[in-house]
Coordinates of C-alpha atoms in Angstrom, one line a residue:
X1 CA 95.8 114.7 95.3
X2 CA 94.8 114.1 98.8
X3 CA 95.5 117.0 101.3
X4 CA 96.7 114.7 104.1
X5 CA 97.1 117.5 106.6
X6 CA 93.4 118.4 106.3
X7 CA 92.2 114.9 107.0
X8 CA 90.9 114.0 110.4
X9 CA 92.9 111.7 112.6
X10 CA 91.9 108.1 111.7
X11 CA 89.7 106.3 114.1
X12 CA 90.9 102.7 114.3
X13 CA 88.4 101.5 116.9
X14 CA 86.2 99.9 114.3
X15 CA 89.1 97.6 113.3
X16 CA 89.6 96.3 116.9
X17 CA 86.1 95.6 118.3
X18 CA 85.6 96.3 122.0
X19 CA 88.7 97.8 123.5
X20 CA 90.6 95.6 126.0
X21 CA 93.7 97.0 127.7
X22 CA 96.9 95.1 127.9
X23 CA 97.3 93.2 131.1
X24 CA 100.8 91.7 131.0
X25 CA 104.2 93.3 130.5
X26 CA 104.7 91.5 127.2
X27 CA 101.4 92.9 125.9
X28 CA 102.3 96.4 127.1
X29 CA 105.7 96.2 125.3
X30 CA 104.0 95.0 122.1
X31 CA 101.5 97.8 122.3
X32 CA 104.3 100.4 122.3
X33 CA 106.1 98.6 119.4
X34 CA 102.9 98.6 117.4
X35 CA 102.2 102.2 118.2
X36 CA 105.6 103.3 116.9
X37 CA 105.5 101.2 113.7
X38 CA 101.9 101.9 112.8
X39 CA 101.8 105.5 114.0
X40 CA 98.8 104.7 116.2
X41 CA 98.3 106.1 119.8
X42 CA 99.2 103.3 122.2
X43 CA 96.1 103.9 124.4
X44 CA 93.9 103.1 121.3
X45 CA 95.4 99.7 120.6
X46 CA 93.4 96.8 122.0
X47 CA 94.9 93.4 122.7
X48 CA 92.2 92.2 120.2
X49 CA 93.7 94.4 117.4
X50 CA 95.1 92.8 114.2
X51 CA 98.5 94.1 113.1
X52 CA 97.7 94.0 109.4
X53 CA 94.2 95.5 109.7
X54 CA 95.8 98.5 111.5
X55 CA 98.1 99.1 108.5
X56 CA 100.9 96.6 108.8
X57 CA 102.5 95.0 105.7
X58 CA 105.3 92.7 104.8
X59 CA 108.1 95.2 105.5
X60 CA 106.6 96.3 108.8
X61 CA 106.2 92.7 109.9
X62 CA 110.0 92.3 109.5
X63 CA 110.6 95.5 111.5
X64 CA 108.1 94.2 114.1
X65 CA 110.2 91.0 114.5
X66 CA 113.4 93.1 114.7
X67 CA 111.9 95.4 117.5
X68 CA 110.6 92.3 119.4
X69 CA 114.2 90.9 119.3
X70 CA 115.7 94.2 120.5
X71 CA 113.1 94.9 123.3
X72 CA 112.2 91.4 124.5
X73 CA 115.3 89.4 123.5
X74 CA 113.1 86.9 121.8
X75 CA 113.1 85.6 118.2
X76 CA 109.7 85.4 116.6
X77 CA 109.2 84.0 113.1
X78 CA 107.4 85.9 110.3
X79 CA 105.1 83.0 110.0
X80 CA 104.0 83.5 113.6
X81 CA 103.4 87.2 113.0
X82 CA 101.2 86.4 110.0
X83 CA 99.4 83.5 111.5
X84 CA 98.5 85.0 114.9
X85 CA 95.6 87.3 114.5
X86 CA 95.7 89.5 117.6
X87 CA 98.2 91.2 119.8
X88 CA 97.3 89.0 122.7
X89 CA 98.0 85.8 120.6
X90 CA 101.3 87.3 119.5
X91 CA 102.2 88.1 123.1
X92 CA 101.5 84.5 124.1
X93 CA 103.8 83.3 121.3
X94 CA 106.5 85.7 122.4
X95 CA 106.4 84.3 125.9
X96 CA 106.6 80.8 124.6
X97 CA 109.5 81.5 122.2
X98 CA 112.2 82.2 124.9
X99 CA 114.1 79.1 123.9
X100 CA 114.5 80.0 120.2
X101 CA 118.1 81.0 119.3
X102 CA 118.5 84.7 118.8
X103 CA 120.3 86.2 115.8
X104 CA 123.7 87.4 117.0
X105 CA 124.0 91.0 117.9
X106 CA 125.5 93.4 115.3
X107 CA 128.4 95.2 117.1
X108 CA 131.0 97.7 116.2
X109 CA 134.2 96.0 115.1
X110 CA 137.5 97.2 116.4
X111 CA 139.6 97.7 113.3
X112 CA 143.4 98.1 113.1
X113 CA 143.2 98.7 109.3
X114 CA 140.9 100.6 106.9
X115 CA 140.9 97.7 104.4
X116 CA 138.0 95.4 105.2
X117 CA 136.1 92.7 103.3
X118 CA 133.0 93.8 101.4
X119 CA 129.5 92.5 101.9
X120 CA 128.4 89.7 99.5
X121 CA 126.3 92.2 97.6
X122 CA 129.1 94.7 97.2
X123 CA 131.4 91.9 96.0
X124 CA 129.0 91.1 93.2
X125 CA 128.5 94.7 92.0
X126 CA 132.3 95.2 92.0
X127 CA 132.6 92.1 89.9
X128 CA 130.0 93.3 87.4
X129 CA 131.5 96.8 87.2
X130 CA 135.0 95.3 86.6
X131 CA 133.5 93.0 83.9
X132 CA 131.9 95.9 82.1
X133 CA 134.8 98.3 82.6
X134 CA 132.6 100.8 84.5
X135 CA 128.9 101.2 83.8
X136 CA 126.1 103.7 84.8
X137 CA 123.7 100.7 85.1
X138 CA 123.9 100.9 88.9
X139 CA 123.7 104.6 89.3
X140 CA 120.9 105.8 91.6
X141 CA 120.0 109.4 90.6
X142 CA 117.4 111.8 92.0
X143 CA 116.7 115.2 90.3
X144 CA 114.6 118.0 91.6
X145 CA 113.3 121.4 90.3
X146 CA 114.1 124.1 92.9
X147 CA 112.0 127.2 93.3
X148 CA 113.4 129.5 96.0
X149 CA 116.7 130.7 97.6
X150 CA 118.7 127.4 98.0
X151 CA 121.9 128.1 99.9
X152 CA 124.5 126.2 98.0
X153 CA 127.2 126.7 100.7
X154 CA 124.8 125.3 103.2
X155 CA 124.0 122.3 100.9
X156 CA 127.8 121.7 100.6
X157 CA 128.2 121.7 104.4
X158 CA 125.2 119.4 104.8
X159 CA 126.7 116.8 102.4
X160 CA 130.1 117.0 104.0
X161 CA 128.4 116.1 107.3
X162 CA 126.6 113.2 105.7
X163 CA 129.9 111.9 104.1
X164 CA 131.6 112.2 107.5
X165 CA 128.7 110.4 109.2
X166 CA 128.5 107.4 106.7
X167 CA 131.8 105.7 106.0
X168 CA 130.4 103.8 103.0
X169 CA 130.1 107.0 101.0
X170 CA 133.9 107.6 101.2
X171 CA 134.8 103.9 100.7
X172 CA 136.6 102.8 97.5
X173 CA 137.2 99.3 96.2
X174 CA 140.6 97.8 95.6
X175 CA 141.6 94.4 94.2
X176 CA 143.8 91.9 95.9
X177 CA 144.4 88.5 94.5
X178 CA 141.4 88.8 92.3
X179 CA 139.1 89.7 95.2
X180 CA 137.5 93.0 96.1
X181 CA 138.2 94.8 99.4
X182 CA 136.7 97.9 100.9
X183 CA 139.1 100.7 101.6
X184 CA 137.6 103.3 103.9
X185 CA 139.3 106.7 103.3
X186 CA 139.8 109.1 106.2
X187 CA 138.2 112.5 106.1
X188 CA 141.5 114.2 105.4
X189 CA 141.7 112.1 102.1
X190 CA 138.4 113.1 100.7
X191 CA 137.2 116.4 99.2
X192 CA 133.5 117.0 98.4
X193 CA 132.1 119.9 96.5
X194 CA 129.0 120.5 94.5
X195 CA 129.3 120.7 90.7
X196 CA 127.8 124.1 89.7
X197 CA 126.5 125.2 86.3
X198 CA 125.0 128.6 85.7
X199 CA 122.5 128.6 82.7
X200 CA 120.5 131.6 83.9
X201 CA 121.5 133.5 80.8
X202 CA 119.5 131.0 78.6
X203 CA 115.7 130.9 78.2
X204 CA 113.0 128.9 76.6
X205 CA 113.7 125.8 74.6
X206 CA 117.5 126.3 74.6
X207 CA 117.5 126.4 78.4
X208 CA 115.3 123.3 78.7
X209 CA 117.5 121.4 76.2
X210 CA 120.8 122.4 77.9
X211 CA 119.4 121.5 81.4
X212 CA 118.2 118.1 80.2
X213 CA 121.5 117.4 78.5
X214 CA 123.4 118.2 81.8
X215 CA 121.0 116.0 83.9
X216 CA 121.2 113.1 81.5
X217 CA 125.0 113.4 81.2
X218 CA 125.3 113.0 85.0
X219 CA 122.8 110.1 85.1
X220 CA 124.7 108.2 82.5
X221 CA 128.2 109.0 83.8
X222 CA 129.7 105.9 85.6
X223 CA 131.3 106.1 89.0
X224 CA 135.0 105.0 89.3
X225 CA 134.7 102.5 92.2
X226 CA 138.4 102.7 92.8
X227 CA 138.6 106.5 93.2
X228 CA 135.3 108.4 93.5
X229 CA 133.1 109.3 96.4
X230 CA 130.0 107.2 96.1
X231 CA 127.9 110.3 96.2
X232 CA 127.9 113.3 93.8
X233 CA 125.8 116.4 93.8
X234 CA 125.2 119.0 91.1
X235 CA 123.2 122.2 90.9
X236 CA 122.1 123.8 87.7
X237 CA 121.1 127.5 88.1
X238 CA 118.3 128.2 85.6
X239 CA 117.2 131.7 86.8
X240 CA 116.9 133.9 89.8
X241 CA 116.2 131.6 92.8
X242 CA 115.5 128.7 90.4
X243 CA 117.5 125.6 89.4
X244 CA 117.8 121.9 89.3
X245 CA 119.4 119.9 92.2
X246 CA 120.8 116.5 91.3
X247 CA 121.9 113.7 93.6
X248 CA 123.6 110.6 92.3
X249 CA 124.8 107.6 94.4
X250 CA 126.2 104.2 93.3
X251 CA 124.2 101.2 94.3
X252 CA 127.4 99.6 95.9
X253 CA 126.9 102.2 98.7
X254 CA 123.1 102.7 98.6
X255 CA 119.7 101.2 98.1
X256 CA 116.1 102.4 98.1
X257 CA 115.9 102.6 101.9
X258 CA 119.3 104.5 101.9
X259 CA 117.8 107.1 99.6
X260 CA 115.2 107.8 102.2
X261 CA 117.8 108.0 104.9
X262 CA 119.8 110.4 102.8
X263 CA 116.9 112.7 102.1
X264 CA 115.7 112.8 105.7
X265 CA 119.2 113.6 107.0
X266 CA 119.6 116.3 104.3
X267 CA 116.3 117.9 105.5
X268 CA 117.2 117.7 109.2
X269 CA 120.7 119.1 108.7
X270 CA 119.7 121.8 106.3
X271 CA 117.1 123.1 108.7
X272 CA 119.5 122.9 111.7
X273 CA 122.4 124.6 109.9
X274 CA 120.1 127.4 108.4
X275 CA 119.0 128.2 112.0
X276 CA 122.6 128.2 113.3
X277 CA 122.2 125.0 115.3
X278 CA 124.7 122.1 115.4
X279 CA 124.2 118.6 113.9
X280 CA 121.1 117.2 115.5
X281 CA 121.5 113.6 114.3
X282 CA 122.2 110.9 116.9
X283 CA 125.6 109.2 116.5
X284 CA 125.5 105.9 114.6
X285 CA 126.1 102.8 116.7
X286 CA 127.7 100.8 113.8
X287 CA 128.9 101.4 110.2
X288 CA 128.3 99.4 107.0
X289 CA 131.7 97.7 107.4
X290 CA 130.6 96.3 110.7
X291 CA 127.6 94.8 108.9
X292 CA 129.9 93.2 106.3
X293 CA 131.9 91.6 109.1
X294 CA 128.7 90.4 110.8
X295 CA 127.2 89.0 107.6
X296 CA 130.2 86.9 106.8
X297 CA 130.4 85.6 110.3
X298 CA 126.7 84.9 110.6
X299 CA 126.2 83.3 107.2
X300 CA 128.2 80.2 107.7
X301 CA 127.6 76.7 109.1
X302 CA 124.1 75.6 109.9
X303 CA 122.4 78.9 109.3
X304 CA 123.7 79.1 105.7
X305 CA 123.2 75.4 105.0
X306 CA 119.6 75.4 106.1
X307 CA 118.6 78.4 104.0
X308 CA 120.5 77.2 101.0
X309 CA 118.8 73.8 101.3
X310 CA 115.5 75.6 101.1
X311 CA 116.4 77.6 98.0
X312 CA 117.9 74.6 96.2
X313 CA 114.7 72.7 96.7
X314 CA 112.4 75.6 95.8
X315 CA 114.3 76.6 92.7
X316 CA 115.0 73.1 91.4
X317 CA 114.5 72.9 87.6
X318 CA 113.8 76.6 87.4
X319 CA 113.1 77.9 83.9
X320 CA 116.3 79.6 82.6
X321 CA 114.3 82.4 81.0
X322 CA 110.6 83.5 81.2
X323 CA 108.3 82.3 78.4
X324 CA 106.7 85.7 77.5
X325 CA 106.7 86.3 73.7
X326 CA 109.3 88.9 72.7
X327 CA 108.8 91.4 69.9
X328 CA 112.5 91.4 68.9
X329 CA 115.2 88.8 69.1
X330 CA 117.2 88.9 72.4
X331 CA 120.6 90.6 71.8
X332 CA 123.7 88.7 72.8
X333 CA 124.6 91.6 75.2
X334 CA 121.9 93.2 77.3
X335 CA 121.3 96.8 76.1
X336 CA 119.7 98.4 79.3
X337 CA 117.8 101.0 77.2
X338 CA 114.4 101.2 78.7
X339 CA 110.9 102.6 78.0
X340 CA 108.1 103.3 80.4
X341 CA 104.3 102.6 80.5
X342 CA 102.1 103.8 83.3
X343 CA 98.6 102.9 84.5
X344 CA 96.2 103.7 87.3
X345 CA 93.1 102.3 88.9
X346 CA 90.4 104.1 90.8
X347 CA 90.0 104.3 94.6
X348 CA 87.0 102.0 94.4
X349 CA 89.1 99.3 92.8
X350 CA 91.9 99.8 95.3
X351 CA 89.5 99.6 98.3
X352 CA 87.9 96.4 96.8
X353 CA 91.4 94.9 96.4
X354 CA 92.3 95.8 100.0
X355 CA 89.1 94.1 101.2
X356 CA 90.0 91.0 99.1
X357 CA 93.5 90.9 100.7
X358 CA 91.9 91.1 104.2
X359 CA 89.4 88.4 103.4
X360 CA 92.1 86.0 102.2
X361 CA 94.5 87.0 105.1
X362 CA 97.3 88.2 102.8
X363 CA 99.1 91.5 102.5
X364 CA 98.3 93.8 99.5
X365 CA 101.7 93.0 98.1
X366 CA 100.9 89.3 98.1
X367 CA 97.7 90.1 96.3
X368 CA 99.4 92.2 93.7
X369 CA 102.1 89.5 93.2
X370 CA 99.4 86.9 92.7
X371 CA 97.6 89.0 90.1
X372 CA 100.8 89.7 88.2
X373 CA 101.8 86.0 88.2
X374 CA 98.3 85.1 86.8
X375 CA 98.8 87.7 84.0
X376 CA 102.2 86.4 83.1
X377 CA 100.9 82.9 83.2
X378 CA 98.2 83.6 80.7
X379 CA 100.5 85.5 78.4
X380 CA 103.3 83.0 78.5
X381 CA 101.1 79.8 78.5
X382 CA 102.8 78.3 81.5
X383 CA 101.9 77.8 85.2
X384 CA 105.5 78.1 86.4
X385 CA 106.0 81.9 87.0
X386 CA 109.2 83.4 88.4
X387 CA 109.6 87.0 89.4
X388 CA 112.2 88.7 91.6
X389 CA 111.5 91.2 94.3
X390 CA 113.7 93.3 96.6
X391 CA 113.6 93.1 100.4
X392 CA 115.1 95.8 102.6
X393 CA 117.1 93.1 104.5
X394 CA 117.5 95.3 107.6
X395 CA 116.5 92.7 110.2
X396 CA 118.3 94.4 113.0
X397 CA 117.2 97.8 114.4
X398 CA 120.9 99.1 114.3
X399 CA 120.8 99.0 110.5
X400 CA 117.8 101.2 110.0
X401 CA 119.6 104.6 110.1
X402 CA 122.5 103.5 107.9
X403 CA 123.2 104.3 104.3
X404 CA 124.5 101.2 102.5
X405 CA 123.7 98.4 100.1
X406 CA 121.6 96.1 102.3
X407 CA 118.8 95.2 99.9
X408 CA 118.6 91.6 98.9
X409 CA 116.6 90.0 96.1
X410 CA 114.1 87.2 96.7
X411 CA 113.1 84.8 93.9
X412 CA 109.3 84.2 94.1
X413 CA 108.1 81.1 92.2
X414 CA 104.4 80.8 91.8
X415 CA 102.2 78.0 90.6
X416 CA 99.1 79.3 88.8
X417 CA 97.6 75.9 88.2
X418 CA 95.2 76.2 91.2
X419 CA 91.5 76.1 90.4
X420 CA 90.1 78.2 93.3
X421 CA 91.2 81.7 94.1
X422 CA 91.3 80.9 97.9
X423 CA 93.7 78.0 97.3
X424 CA 95.8 80.1 95.0
X425 CA 96.2 83.0 97.5
X426 CA 97.0 80.5 100.3
X427 CA 99.8 79.2 98.0
X428 CA 101.0 82.8 97.3
X429 CA 101.0 83.6 101.0
X430 CA 103.2 80.5 101.8
X431 CA 105.6 81.4 99.0
X432 CA 106.2 84.8 100.5
X433 CA 106.5 83.7 104.1
X434 CA 109.0 80.9 103.2
X435 CA 111.0 83.3 101.1
X436 CA 111.1 86.0 103.8
X437 CA 112.1 83.4 106.4
X438 CA 115.1 82.4 104.2
X439 CA 116.0 85.9 103.1
X440 CA 119.5 86.0 104.6
X441 CA 121.2 84.1 101.8
X442 CA 122.6 86.8 99.5
X443 CA 121.3 86.6 95.9
X444 CA 124.9 86.5 94.7
X445 CA 125.6 83.4 96.8
X446 CA 122.4 81.7 95.6
X447 CA 123.4 82.2 92.0
X448 CA 126.8 80.6 92.7
X449 CA 125.4 77.7 94.7
X450 CA 122.8 76.8 92.0
X451 CA 125.6 77.0 89.4
X452 CA 123.5 79.2 87.1
X453 CA 125.1 79.6 83.7
X454 CA 126.3 83.1 83.2
X455 CA 124.8 85.1 80.4
X456 CA 125.4 88.6 79.1
X457 CA 122.0 88.5 77.5
X458 CA 119.8 88.3 80.6
X459 CA 119.9 88.3 84.4
X460 CA 120.2 85.0 86.3
X461 CA 117.3 83.2 87.9
X462 CA 114.7 85.7 86.9
X463 CA 114.2 88.5 84.3
X464 CA 111.0 90.1 85.6
X465 CA 111.2 92.3 88.7
X466 CA 108.2 93.4 90.9
X467 CA 108.5 96.2 93.5
X468 CA 106.3 98.3 95.7
X469 CA 107.1 101.4 97.8
X470 CA 106.9 99.3 101.0
X471 CA 109.9 97.3 99.8
X472 CA 112.0 100.2 101.1
X473 CA 109.8 101.5 103.9
X474 CA 108.3 104.4 101.9
X475 CA 104.6 105.1 102.5
X476 CA 102.5 106.9 100.0
X477 CA 103.3 110.3 101.4
X478 CA 106.8 110.1 102.6
X479 CA 108.5 110.5 99.2
X480 CA 106.8 113.8 98.7
X481 CA 107.4 115.1 102.3
X482 CA 111.1 114.6 102.7
X483 CA 112.2 117.6 100.6
X484 CA 110.1 120.3 102.1
X485 CA 112.7 123.0 102.9
X486 CA 112.0 126.4 104.6
X487 CA 111.4 128.9 101.8
X488 CA 112.3 126.5 99.0
X489 CA 109.9 124.5 96.9
X490 CA 111.3 121.3 95.5
X491 CA 109.5 119.0 93.0
X492 CA 110.7 116.0 91.1
X493 CA 112.4 116.8 87.8
X494 CA 111.3 114.6 84.8
X495 CA 114.0 113.0 82.8
X496 CA 113.8 110.9 79.6
X497 CA 116.6 108.5 80.7
X498 CA 115.1 105.1 81.6
X499 CA 117.5 102.2 82.4
X500 CA 116.2 98.7 82.0
X501 CA 118.1 96.4 84.4
X502 CA 115.6 93.6 83.7
X503 CA 113.3 92.6 80.8
X504 CA 110.4 94.0 82.8
X505 CA 110.4 95.9 86.0
X506 CA 106.9 96.5 87.3
X507 CA 106.2 98.7 90.3
X508 CA 102.7 98.3 91.7
X509 CA 101.5 100.5 94.6
X510 CA 98.2 100.4 96.3
X511 CA 96.5 102.6 98.9
X512 CA 92.9 103.6 99.5
X513 CA 93.5 106.5 97.0
X514 CA 94.0 104.1 94.1
X515 CA 96.4 101.7 92.4
X516 CA 99.5 102.9 90.5
X517 CA 101.2 100.7 87.8
X518 CA 104.6 101.6 86.4
X519 CA 106.2 99.3 83.8
X520 CA 109.9 99.8 82.8
X521 CA 110.7 97.5 79.8
X522 CA 113.7 96.7 77.8
X523 CA 113.2 98.4 74.4
X524 CA 115.4 95.8 72.7
X525 CA 112.9 93.1 73.6
X526 CA 109.4 94.6 73.8
X527 CA 107.4 97.1 71.8
X528 CA 105.5 99.9 73.7
X529 CA 102.2 98.6 72.4
X530 CA 102.9 95.1 73.8
X531 CA 103.7 96.5 77.2
X532 CA 100.6 98.7 77.0
X533 CA 98.6 95.6 76.4
X534 CA 100.1 93.9 79.4
X535 CA 99.3 96.9 81.5
X536 CA 95.7 96.9 80.2
X537 CA 95.2 93.2 80.9
X538 CA 96.6 93.6 84.4
X539 CA 94.2 96.5 85.1
X540 CA 91.3 94.3 83.9
X541 CA 92.4 91.4 86.1
X542 CA 92.8 93.7 89.2
X543 CA 89.4 95.3 88.5
X544 CA 87.7 91.9 88.2
X545 CA 89.5 90.7 91.4
X546 CA 88.2 93.7 93.3
X547 CA 84.6 92.9 92.3
X548 CA 84.5 89.1 92.9
X549 CA 87.6 88.2 94.9
X550 CA 85.8 87.8 98.2
X551 CA 83.4 85.2 96.8
X552 CA 84.3 81.8 98.4
X553 CA 83.6 79.9 95.1
X554 CA 85.6 82.2 92.9
X555 CA 87.9 80.5 90.4
X556 CA 91.0 81.8 88.7
X557 CA 89.5 81.0 85.3
X558 CA 86.6 83.3 86.1
X559 CA 88.8 86.4 86.5
X560 CA 88.6 88.2 83.2
X561 CA 91.8 89.6 81.6
X562 CA 90.4 90.8 78.2
X563 CA 88.6 94.0 77.5
X564 CA 85.1 94.1 76.0
X565 CA 86.6 95.2 72.6
X566 CA 89.1 92.3 72.6
X567 CA 86.3 89.8 73.4
X568 CA 84.2 91.2 70.5
X569 CA 87.2 91.1 68.2
X570 CA 87.9 87.4 69.1
X571 CA 84.3 86.4 68.8
X572 CA 84.4 87.8 65.3
X573 CA 87.6 85.8 64.5
X574 CA 86.2 82.6 65.9
X575 CA 83.0 83.0 63.9
X576 CA 84.9 83.6 60.7
X577 CA 87.6 80.9 61.0
X578 CA 87.3 77.3 59.8
X579 CA 89.5 75.9 62.7
X580 CA 88.1 72.9 64.5
X581 CA 88.2 74.0 68.2
X582 CA 88.1 71.4 70.9
X583 CA 84.5 71.0 72.1
X584 CA 85.6 70.6 75.7
X585 CA 86.9 74.1 76.0
X586 CA 84.8 77.1 76.9
X587 CA 84.8 80.3 74.8
X588 CA 86.7 82.1 77.5
X589 CA 89.6 79.7 77.3
X590 CA 89.7 80.0 73.5
X591 CA 89.9 83.8 73.8
X592 CA 92.8 83.7 76.1
X593 CA 94.7 81.1 74.1
X594 CA 94.4 83.4 71.1
X595 CA 95.5 86.4 73.1
X596 CA 98.6 84.5 74.3
X597 CA 99.5 83.3 70.8
X598 CA 98.9 86.7 69.3
X599 CA 99.9 89.3 71.9
X600 CA 99.8 92.1 69.3

C-alpha cells in the first residue's frame, strides 16, 4: 500500500503550463472554489488550468456547479463545465450566465407538526418494505475489528449527539390513507444504547464462529420502520482491549455519502469528548425533512415536465431485461443471496487508462462505463446496453453535511455499434452529461411515469449496477482515514454475508495506484466461474484499451477481450469443426461469437 504521508506534495505546475494569475473577481472566486474542491493551493492555480487534469471528476463537477451557485448566484450547466477547458473560459461563461434561472434556495421550513411528507426515495423504500413485510435488503452495515481501549460510554455519548443532530435518524414512518408519512420523534421519545456482547471467555475457532454469527445476525435483521431508530450500534468484546464494532443504518435514512458523514462526525466527536471538549460540529442549517419539502415543491411544473420528457425519449423501447446468458433459470421472486468476485490491474494499466481518458476528454468513470458496456455487449450479442449508476444528488451546498437518503439512480443507455473508439467515447460522454443534467427526477417517479410492469423477479429499467468511490465523494484514501482514533486501531471486519440487490453490481475504482474490480452477483442466476470469466474479459479489455486507446484510428473491434489461452482454444475448435463460417467475417469476430454463445 502507498504511504501517502511520506509522499511529497504534488507539483501541478506541469498540468497548467505557464502560470497566469487571475485578473478578475470571477476568476479569483473560481480559483478559491477549485482550491477547496481539488485540495490545491490557490496560488498555484493558473487561469490556464484544466479542472479535470487537476483531479476533478463527475462528482466534483456537480459540487463545482453547486459552489458557483452559492458563491456567485449563477447557474452553470455541467455541459459547460466539461466543455470549457480552462478556468478563464469557465469564468467567462459564468459572467455570461447571469440570466439563467437559479435553482430555488433550500430553506428551513417552519413546522407546526412533526408529521411531514417523505421524499420520493423514502416513499418507494417504505412501499417496498411494506410489500415484503420487513426486509434486511436495504440495511447498510459497517463492521470493524477494534484493537485498543475503546470507551463504550464515550461511543454511546457520541451517537446520542449524532442522533440529536440528525432528525432523520429518529424518524419513523406511519401510514395514512395508504401513503407514507415521516414522523420525527422528539429527543425525549427516543432511547439509544449500544448492544454489548462479551465473548472474551471464548478463544480460537469457537470465538471466531460466535463473533461471525452475531455480526451476520445483525446484518440480516430487518429494521422496523414504524418503531426503530434508523441507526443501531453493537460492540462484541473478544478479549482485553479487543472487539468488533458494528454500525447498521437503514437506507431510508442513509446513503453512501451519509456513511462518510457519520464516520467523520463519529471521529470528530469521539476525539473532542475524550479530551473533555464540547461538541465541535457546526449547527446544521437544514434537516432532511426540509429537503423533502423542497424536492416536492421544486419537482413540479416545467422543471419536472422537461426532465421527464428527456427520459421518456431516452428510454423509449428500453429492453425489459438484459440479454446476458444466465446459468440458472430466473426465480419468480428475487433471492438477494450474493457472491463476490474481485480483480485488479497494475499501476501501469491504470496510468494508461487515465491518459486515454484525458486524450478523449472524458472522466475515468466515463471510460470505465464505456469499457463495461462493450464487455456486456459482446457477451449478450446486442448493441443496446443499459446499466444503472448512483449519483449523490446533493446539488446544493446545504445538503453536503446531512445524513439522509439523497442518492438517486441514473439509467445509462449506451450504443456500442460505433466503429471508432473516439466516436464511441464521444457518445458515452454525451450520455453521461445528459443524464446528469436531468438527474433531479427521482428514479421512483421515472418508473411510474414509464409505466414499467412490476416484477418480483428483477429490478425495473435495469438489472446491472455500476458504481465507483466517487459516486459518494470518497477518494482512495478517505475510507481508510476516517476511523483513526487516538490509541485505538480499527480495521474493516470481513463478513461472508453478501446481498445481491441486482443481477450484477460492479464496482470499478481507478487511481494511479491501479484498478480495482469488485463484482457482486446474484447466486440464483450466475455461477462463480461465469462471473470470473466476465471479470477476466473486462481486465483484458481495459489492458488493451490502456495500450492502444490513444491511437486516433483505433476501432472498437480491435480491442481484444479474450485471453491468449481462449484464442488458442477457439482456433483449435475452428480447425476441427465442419461448420461453414461466413467468409466475410474475420477470425476475431468468430472467436467472440463463440465466446458469447458459450460463456462457460
